[in-house]
C-alpha positions as CSV (number, residue, x, y, z in Angstrom):
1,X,-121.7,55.8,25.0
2,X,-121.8,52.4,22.8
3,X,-119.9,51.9,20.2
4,X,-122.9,50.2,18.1
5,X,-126.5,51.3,19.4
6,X,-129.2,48.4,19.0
7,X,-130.6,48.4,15.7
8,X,-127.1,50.0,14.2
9,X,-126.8,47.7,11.3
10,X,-124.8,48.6,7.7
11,X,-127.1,49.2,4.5
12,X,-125.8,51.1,1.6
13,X,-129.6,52.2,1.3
14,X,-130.1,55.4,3.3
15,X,-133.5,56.5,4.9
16,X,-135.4,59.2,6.4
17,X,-138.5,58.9,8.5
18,X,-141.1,61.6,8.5
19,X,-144.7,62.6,9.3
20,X,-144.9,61.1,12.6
21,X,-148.7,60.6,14.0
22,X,-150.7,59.5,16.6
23,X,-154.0,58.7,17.1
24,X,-154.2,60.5,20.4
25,X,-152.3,62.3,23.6
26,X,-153.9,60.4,26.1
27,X,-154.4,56.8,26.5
28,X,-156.9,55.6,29.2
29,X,-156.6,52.2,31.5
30,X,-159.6,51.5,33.8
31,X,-159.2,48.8,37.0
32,X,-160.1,45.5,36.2
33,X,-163.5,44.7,36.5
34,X,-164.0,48.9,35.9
35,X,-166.1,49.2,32.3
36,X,-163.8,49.6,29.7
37,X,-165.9,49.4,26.7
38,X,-165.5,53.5,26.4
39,X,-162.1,54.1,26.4
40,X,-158.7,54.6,24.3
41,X,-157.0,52.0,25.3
42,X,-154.4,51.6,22.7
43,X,-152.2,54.0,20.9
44,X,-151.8,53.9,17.4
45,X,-148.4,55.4,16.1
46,X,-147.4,56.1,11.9
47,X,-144.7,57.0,10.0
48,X,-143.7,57.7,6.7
49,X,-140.4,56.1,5.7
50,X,-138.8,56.7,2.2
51,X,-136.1,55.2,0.6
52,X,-133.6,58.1,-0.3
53,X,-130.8,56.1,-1.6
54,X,-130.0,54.7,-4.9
55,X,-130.4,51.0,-4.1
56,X,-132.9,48.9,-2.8
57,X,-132.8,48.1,0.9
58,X,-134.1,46.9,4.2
59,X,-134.9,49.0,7.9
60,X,-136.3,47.6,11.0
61,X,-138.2,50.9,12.1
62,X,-138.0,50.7,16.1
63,X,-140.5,52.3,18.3
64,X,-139.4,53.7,21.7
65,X,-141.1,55.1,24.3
66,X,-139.1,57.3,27.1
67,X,-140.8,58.0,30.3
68,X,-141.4,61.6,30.9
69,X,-142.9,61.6,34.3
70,X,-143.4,58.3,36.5
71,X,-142.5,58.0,40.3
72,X,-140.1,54.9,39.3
73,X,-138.8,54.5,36.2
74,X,-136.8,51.2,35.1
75,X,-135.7,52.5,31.9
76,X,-135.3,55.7,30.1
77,X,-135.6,54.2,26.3
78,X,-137.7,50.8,26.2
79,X,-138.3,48.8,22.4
80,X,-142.5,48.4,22.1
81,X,-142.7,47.8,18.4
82,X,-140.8,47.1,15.5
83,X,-141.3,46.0,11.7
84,X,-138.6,45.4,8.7
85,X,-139.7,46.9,5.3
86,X,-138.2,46.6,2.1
87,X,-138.3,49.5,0.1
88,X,-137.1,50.6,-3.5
89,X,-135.2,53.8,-4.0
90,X,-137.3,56.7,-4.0
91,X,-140.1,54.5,-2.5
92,X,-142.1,55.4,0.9
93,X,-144.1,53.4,2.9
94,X,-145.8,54.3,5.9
95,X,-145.3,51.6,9.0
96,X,-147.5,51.4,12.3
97,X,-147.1,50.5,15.6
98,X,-150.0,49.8,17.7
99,X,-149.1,50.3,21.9
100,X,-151.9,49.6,24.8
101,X,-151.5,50.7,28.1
102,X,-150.6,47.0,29.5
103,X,-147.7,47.3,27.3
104,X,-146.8,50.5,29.6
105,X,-147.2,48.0,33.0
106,X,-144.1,47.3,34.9
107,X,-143.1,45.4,37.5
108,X,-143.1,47.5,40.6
109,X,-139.8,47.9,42.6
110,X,-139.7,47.4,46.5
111,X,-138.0,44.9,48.8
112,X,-141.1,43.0,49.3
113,X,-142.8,43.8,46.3
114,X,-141.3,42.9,42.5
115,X,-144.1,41.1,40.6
116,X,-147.1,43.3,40.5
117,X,-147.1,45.8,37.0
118,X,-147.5,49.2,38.0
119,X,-149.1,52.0,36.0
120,X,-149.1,55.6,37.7
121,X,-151.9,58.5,37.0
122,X,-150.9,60.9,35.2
123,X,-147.8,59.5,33.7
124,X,-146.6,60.9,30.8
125,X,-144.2,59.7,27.4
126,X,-143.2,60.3,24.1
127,X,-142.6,58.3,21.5
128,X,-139.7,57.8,19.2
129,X,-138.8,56.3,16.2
130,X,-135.2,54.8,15.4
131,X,-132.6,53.2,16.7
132,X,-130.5,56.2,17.9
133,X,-133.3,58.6,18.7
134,X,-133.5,59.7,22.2
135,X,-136.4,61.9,23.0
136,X,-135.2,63.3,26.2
137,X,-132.9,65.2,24.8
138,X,-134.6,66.4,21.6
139,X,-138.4,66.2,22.3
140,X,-138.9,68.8,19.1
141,X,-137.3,65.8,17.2
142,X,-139.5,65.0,14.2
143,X,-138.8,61.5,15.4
144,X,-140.4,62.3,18.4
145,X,-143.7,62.0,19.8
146,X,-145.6,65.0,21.7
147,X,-146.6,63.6,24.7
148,X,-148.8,61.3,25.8
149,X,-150.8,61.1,29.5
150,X,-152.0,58.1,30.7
151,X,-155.0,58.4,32.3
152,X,-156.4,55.5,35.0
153,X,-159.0,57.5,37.1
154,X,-159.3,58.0,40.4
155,X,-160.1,54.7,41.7
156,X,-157.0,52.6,40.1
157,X,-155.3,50.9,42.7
158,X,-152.3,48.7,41.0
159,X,-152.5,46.5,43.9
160,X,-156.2,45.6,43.9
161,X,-156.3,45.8,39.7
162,X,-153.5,43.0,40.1
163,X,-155.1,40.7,42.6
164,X,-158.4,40.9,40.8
165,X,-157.0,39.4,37.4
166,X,-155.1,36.6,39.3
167,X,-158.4,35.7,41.8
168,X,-160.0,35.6,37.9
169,X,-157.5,33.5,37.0
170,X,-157.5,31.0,39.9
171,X,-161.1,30.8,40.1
172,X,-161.4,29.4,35.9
C-alpha cells in the first residue's frame, strides 16, 4: 500500500463525483485496411463533479481503466484521461473523457516479440474515476464503469494489423 496514491494532493475544498455515463458497452476496432467508417471506435465517458465544500477549489478528475479479461495484462489500473476544473462551492460541472480503442493497444510481451500493440477479442474493462478508486474490488462503485467489450471481429490479426500500418508508412 502507498503512502500517497497518484493524484493524492491537499485541498481544503472537498468533492464528490457522481452520475457516471458512457456512451456505450462495447467499443469496436476493425484491422487496418478493414472499413471502419461504421463503427464505435471511441468511448465517450462523463461525470458530474460538485464542489461540496465551503471554498473554492481545484481537482484533476483521473480516468482509469482496469482490465477485466485480457490474456496478458501489463497493468491492473492504467491513467487514459485527465482534466483540472475549478469549481465554486456548491458548483457542479460535468467533465469528459474521450478513450479509442488504440488507446487500449499494448505492447505485446514475449521474448522475441515486445513492440507490436496488441488488442485481444473479447476483452473486457471498466472504467474508473479518481485517484484512489480501484474497480476490481468495488465494480458496483458509483465511480465505476459497467463493463465495456471490445470487439475486433473475427479476422483481426495484431500481427498483420501492425505490419500493414508500418508497410503504409514505409511506402509514403
Amino acid at each position: 500500500q502507498v503512502q500517497w496514491p497518484f493524484g493524492h494532493g491537499l485541498s481544503y475544498a472537498t468533492f464528490d463525483y457522481a452520475d457516471l455515463k458512457l456512451s456505450s458497452t462495447k467499443l469496436q476496432y476493425k484491422a487496418f485496411g478493414q472499413d471502419r467508417s461504421n463503427i464505435d471506435k471511441t468511448l465517450t465517458i462523463t461525470v458530474n463533479v460538485k464542489n461540496t465544500g465551503s471554498v473554492p477549489g481545484s481537482e484533476t478528475v483521473l480516468f482509469f481503466t482496469f482490465d477485466e479479461s485480457r490474456y496478458v495484462t501489463p497493468e491492473h489500473k492504467r491513467l487514459r484521461s485527465f482534466d483540472k476544473i475549478y469549481l465554486e462551492p456548491g458548483e457542479v460541472k460535468t467533465v469528459t473523457a474521450t478513450i479509442s480503442a488504440d488507446d487500449l493497444n499494448f505492447q505485446s510481451i514475449g521474448p522475441h516479440d515486445d513492440s507490436h500493440p496488441v488488442l485481444q477479442n473479447g476483452m473486457t474493462f471498466r472504467v474508473g474515476i479518481g485517484a484512489t478508486v480501484d474497480c476490481r474490488d468495488n465494480s458496483n462503485n458509483e465511480v465505476c464503469s459497467d463493463v465495456i467489450t471490445i470487439d475486433t471481429g473475427d479476422d483481426y490479426n495484431a500481427a498483420c494489423d501492425w505490419a500493414c500500418k508500418l508497410w503504409i508508412e514505409e511506402s509514403k
